Amino acid sequence: MAVTRKAMAVMRAQQPPGGLIQQITSVGGQIGVPTFSCYCATKWAVEGFTEAVAQEVKPEWNIRFTLIEPGGFRTDFSGRSMAVAEAKVAAYDHIDVRANMRERHGTQPGDPAKAAQKMYELAVMPDPPLRCLLGSDAQEAVRGKLETYRENLDRFETLTRSTDIQE
């Protein structure tokens, strides 16, 4: 947040004002991923912060934001760079994060070089989107979440609306 605020101050002061702030989050900023609850929480925080700040800037500042939400890419993220707590909680013995990561490592669908090229393309767009998923797995995961969300909205609409004050 501090870096974003400082970048915005620089962008407001320069002539002409403006610029693009790309926040690299994750598909985990849109969906909950088992065994990644803390990771997802941080990504959701960046998403919420950026979405709110994007609505707070004055149009004449010409400051834009893009949340880049990658899915799985063939990097070392789930390989040797993945740190997992040594202590296990017996109640969660049905989940083996190490096995899940070993199985996923090297099979992710995303190509890091292609992602870098797409981030550049987003950076030079005259009107970039607030959010951009990268990777077919991210697209499928968020599409599934949106469908579930819509079903839930429809199913509980009466309950949801019943809390309004009746005037």
mmCIF file of C-alpha atoms in Angstrom:
data_model
loop_
_atom_site.group_PDB
_atom_site.id
_atom_site.type_symbol
_atom_site.label_atom_id
_atom_site.label_comp_id
_atom_site.label_asym_id
_atom_site.label_seq_id
_atom_site.Cartn_x
_atom_site.Cartn_y
_atom_site.Cartn_z
ATOM 1 C CA MET A 1 0.000 0.000 0.000
ATOM 2 C CA ALA A 2 2.811 2.387 0.831
ATOM 3 C CA VAL A 3 4.474 1.799 -2.544
ATOM 4 C CA THR A 4 1.173 2.345 -4.363
ATOM 5 C CA ARG A 5 0.517 5.566 -2.455
ATOM 6 C CA LYS A 6 4.027 6.854 -3.213
ATOM 7 C CA ALA A 7 3.696 5.940 -6.906
ATOM 8 C CA MET A 8 0.362 7.757 -7.044
ATOM 9 C CA ALA A 9 1.936 10.892 -5.518
ATOM 10 C CA VAL A 10 4.658 10.832 -8.181
ATOM 11 C CA MET A 11 2.075 10.267 -10.927
ATOM 12 C CA ARG A 12 -0.069 13.178 -9.721
ATOM 13 C CA ALA A 13 2.935 15.538 -9.557
ATOM 14 C CA GLN A 14 4.494 14.768 -12.930
ATOM 15 C CA GLN A 15 3.557 16.711 -16.047
ATOM 16 C CA PRO A 16 1.438 15.521 -17.631
ATOM 17 C CA PRO A 17 0.031 13.609 -14.671
ATOM 18 C CA GLY A 18 -0.837 9.944 -14.948
ATOM 19 C CA GLY A 19 0.391 6.430 -15.321
ATOM 20 C CA LEU A 20 -0.498 2.803 -14.795
ATOM 21 C CA ILE A 21 -0.014 0.775 -11.642
ATOM 22 C CA GLN A 22 -0.007 -2.952 -12.260
ATOM 23 C CA GLN A 23 -0.663 -4.992 -9.138
ATOM 24 C CA ILE A 24 0.369 -8.629 -9.491
ATOM 25 C CA THR A 25 -2.097 -10.607 -7.414
ATOM 26 C CA SER A 26 -3.247 -14.101 -8.312
ATOM 27 C CA VAL A 27 -6.316 -16.080 -9.229
ATOM 28 C CA GLY A 28 -6.105 -16.693 -5.470
ATOM 29 C CA GLY A 29 -7.308 -13.089 -5.114
ATOM 30 C CA GLN A 30 -10.600 -14.179 -6.671
ATOM 31 C CA ILE A 31 -11.064 -17.741 -5.426
ATOM 32 C CA GLY A 32 -10.188 -19.547 -2.225
ATOM 33 C CA VAL A 33 -7.568 -22.244 -2.703
ATOM 34 C CA PRO A 34 -7.298 -25.040 -0.105
ATOM 35 C CA THR A 35 -4.031 -24.912 1.880
ATOM 36 C CA PHE A 36 -3.420 -21.351 0.665
ATOM 37 C CA SER A 37 -5.772 -19.464 2.985
ATOM 38 C CA CYS A 38 -3.173 -16.935 4.175
ATOM 39 C CA TYR A 39 -1.852 -16.458 0.643
ATOM 40 C CA CYS A 40 -5.370 -15.905 -0.688
ATOM 41 C CA ALA A 41 -6.154 -13.475 2.140
ATOM 42 C CA THR A 42 -3.215 -11.276 1.150
ATOM 43 C CA LYS A 43 -4.208 -11.362 -2.515
ATOM 44 C CA TRP A 44 -7.842 -10.512 -1.696
ATOM 45 C CA ALA A 45 -6.557 -7.562 0.354
ATOM 46 C CA VAL A 46 -4.577 -6.224 -2.614
ATOM 47 C CA GLU A 47 -7.627 -6.711 -4.844
ATOM 48 C CA GLY A 48 -9.955 -4.823 -2.489
ATOM 49 C CA PHE A 49 -7.451 -2.041 -1.862
ATOM 50 C CA THR A 50 -6.797 -1.530 -5.563
ATOM 51 C CA GLU A 51 -10.457 -1.691 -6.569
ATOM 52 C CA ALA A 52 -11.301 0.982 -3.973
ATOM 53 C CA VAL A 53 -8.336 3.241 -4.796
ATOM 54 C CA ALA A 54 -9.146 3.041 -8.516
ATOM 55 C CA GLN A 55 -12.517 4.631 -7.702
ATOM 56 C CA GLU A 56 -10.948 7.357 -5.540
ATOM 57 C CA VAL A 57 -8.644 8.945 -8.111
ATOM 58 C CA LYS A 58 -9.730 12.068 -9.967
ATOM 59 C CA PRO A 59 -10.099 11.619 -13.740
ATOM 60 C CA GLU A 60 -7.667 14.474 -14.417
ATOM 61 C CA TRP A 61 -4.920 12.560 -12.599
ATOM 62 C CA ASN A 62 -5.055 9.960 -15.389
ATOM 63 C CA ILE A 63 -3.920 7.201 -13.023
ATOM 64 C CA ARG A 64 -5.054 3.718 -14.000
ATOM 65 C CA PHE A 65 -4.764 0.371 -12.269
ATOM 66 C CA THR A 66 -4.647 -3.204 -13.470
ATOM 67 C CA LEU A 67 -4.871 -6.209 -11.184
ATOM 68 C CA ILE A 68 -3.026 -9.007 -12.931
ATOM 69 C CA GLU A 69 -4.382 -12.357 -11.740
ATOM 70 C CA PRO A 70 -2.199 -15.227 -12.932
ATOM 71 C CA GLY A 71 -3.164 -18.839 -12.592
ATOM 72 C CA GLY A 72 -0.537 -21.571 -12.503
ATOM 73 C CA PHE A 73 2.651 -20.906 -14.437
ATOM 74 C CA ARG A 74 5.652 -23.181 -14.889
ATOM 75 C CA THR A 75 7.911 -21.395 -12.487
ATOM 76 C CA ASP A 76 9.441 -22.694 -9.283
ATOM 77 C CA PHE A 77 6.511 -21.391 -7.213
ATOM 78 C CA SER A 78 5.310 -24.888 -6.333
ATOM 79 C CA GLY A 79 8.777 -26.427 -6.506
ATOM 80 C CA ARG A 80 11.783 -25.904 -4.270
ATOM 81 C CA SER A 81 10.822 -22.274 -3.553
ATOM 82 C CA MET A 82 7.570 -23.407 -1.901
ATOM 83 C CA ALA A 83 7.942 -23.157 1.870
ATOM 84 C CA VAL A 84 5.525 -25.283 3.884
ATOM 85 C CA ALA A 85 5.221 -25.352 7.659
ATOM 86 C CA GLU A 86 6.857 -28.393 9.185
ATOM 87 C CA ALA A 87 4.287 -28.772 11.949
ATOM 88 C CA LYS A 88 1.144 -30.614 10.907
ATOM 89 C CA VAL A 89 -2.214 -30.325 12.601
ATOM 90 C CA ALA A 90 -3.774 -33.761 12.969
ATOM 91 C CA ALA A 91 -7.257 -32.438 12.226
ATOM 92 C CA TYR A 92 -6.057 -31.622 8.693
ATOM 93 C CA ASP A 93 -4.413 -34.936 7.897
ATOM 94 C CA HIS A 94 -6.794 -35.298 4.943
ATOM 95 C CA ILE A 95 -4.843 -32.560 3.126
ATOM 96 C CA ASP A 96 -1.241 -33.056 2.033
ATOM 97 C CA VAL A 97 0.023 -29.749 0.686
ATOM 98 C CA ARG A 98 3.461 -31.146 -0.152
ATOM 99 C CA ALA A 99 2.002 -33.953 -2.255
ATOM 100 C CA ASN A 100 -0.387 -31.522 -3.957
ATOM 101 C CA MET A 101 2.472 -29.187 -4.862
ATOM 102 C CA ARG A 102 4.737 -32.028 -6.060
ATOM 103 C CA GLU A 103 1.921 -33.278 -8.292
ATOM 104 C CA ARG A 104 1.257 -29.804 -9.705
ATOM 105 C CA HIS A 105 4.883 -28.741 -10.143
ATOM 106 C CA GLY A 106 5.909 -28.793 -13.785
ATOM 107 C CA THR A 107 2.363 -29.393 -15.039
ATOM 108 C CA GLN A 108 0.987 -25.859 -14.758
ATOM 109 C CA PRO A 109 -0.506 -24.688 -18.051
ATOM 110 C CA GLY A 110 0.974 -21.177 -18.033
ATOM 111 C CA ASP A 111 4.064 -20.060 -19.946
ATOM 112 C CA PRO A 112 5.925 -17.332 -17.980
ATOM 113 C CA ALA A 113 7.360 -15.689 -21.120
ATOM 114 C CA LYS A 114 3.885 -15.366 -22.637
ATOM 115 C CA ALA A 115 2.581 -13.899 -19.375
ATOM 116 C CA ALA A 116 5.355 -11.292 -19.375
ATOM 117 C CA GLN A 117 4.449 -10.310 -22.938
ATOM 118 C CA LYS A 118 0.767 -9.953 -22.002
ATOM 119 C CA MET A 119 1.676 -7.793 -18.975
ATOM 120 C CA TYR A 120 3.589 -5.511 -21.321
ATOM 121 C CA GLU A 121 0.636 -5.368 -23.722
ATOM 122 C CA LEU A 122 -1.613 -4.393 -20.816
ATOM 123 C CA ALA A 123 0.888 -1.707 -19.763
ATOM 124 C CA VAL A 124 0.788 0.040 -23.134
ATOM 125 C CA MET A 125 -2.984 -0.163 -23.651
ATOM 126 C CA PRO A 126 -4.656 3.248 -23.688
ATOM 127 C CA ASP A 127 -7.484 1.932 -21.495
ATOM 128 C CA PRO A 128 -6.382 -1.230 -19.657
ATOM 129 C CA PRO A 129 -8.898 -3.265 -17.646
ATOM 130 C CA LEU A 130 -9.050 -3.094 -13.865
ATOM 131 C CA ARG A 131 -8.635 -6.888 -13.766
ATOM 132 C CA CYS A 132 -7.002 -9.327 -16.129
ATOM 133 C CA LEU A 133 -6.696 -13.044 -15.574
ATOM 134 C CA LEU A 134 -3.712 -14.803 -17.097
ATOM 135 C CA GLY A 135 -3.977 -18.487 -17.910
ATOM 136 C CA SER A 136 -6.707 -20.880 -18.918
ATOM 137 C CA ASP A 137 -6.857 -22.397 -15.434
ATOM 138 C CA ALA A 138 -7.505 -18.962 -13.918
ATOM 139 C CA GLN A 139 -10.220 -18.284 -16.500
ATOM 140 C CA GLU A 140 -11.955 -21.587 -15.767
ATOM 141 C CA ALA A 141 -11.705 -21.170 -11.979
ATOM 142 C CA VAL A 142 -13.175 -17.665 -11.949
ATOM 143 C CA ARG A 143 -15.878 -18.589 -14.455
ATOM 144 C CA GLY A 144 -16.878 -21.460 -12.156
ATOM 145 C CA LYS A 145 -16.947 -19.140 -9.151
ATOM 146 C CA LEU A 146 -19.117 -16.619 -10.994
ATOM 147 C CA GLU A 147 -21.596 -19.330 -11.962
ATOM 148 C CA THR A 148 -21.778 -20.520 -8.355
ATOM 149 C CA TYR A 149 -22.161 -16.908 -7.189
ATOM 150 C CA ARG A 150 -25.042 -16.322 -9.620
ATOM 151 C CA GLU A 151 -26.793 -19.498 -8.471
ATOM 152 C CA ASN A 152 -26.384 -18.412 -4.837
ATOM 153 C CA LEU A 153 -27.665 -14.903 -5.571
ATOM 154 C CA ASP A 154 -30.760 -16.303 -7.241
ATOM 155 C CA ARG A 155 -31.354 -18.980 -4.598
ATOM 156 C CA PHE A 156 -31.181 -16.571 -1.654
ATOM 157 C CA GLU A 157 -32.507 -13.383 -3.247
ATOM 158 C CA THR A 158 -35.701 -13.355 -1.170
ATOM 159 C CA LEU A 159 -33.770 -13.842 2.061
ATOM 160 C CA THR A 160 -31.248 -11.172 1.086
ATOM 161 C CA ARG A 161 -33.874 -8.580 0.194
ATOM 162 C CA SER A 162 -35.951 -9.356 3.291
ATOM 163 C CA THR A 163 -33.538 -7.392 5.492
ATOM 164 C CA ASP A 164 -34.424 -4.009 3.985
ATOM 165 C CA ILE A 165 -36.515 -1.523 5.938
ATOM 166 C CA GLN A 166 -40.063 -1.571 4.621
ATOM 167 C CA GLU A 167 -41.337 1.970 4.119
#
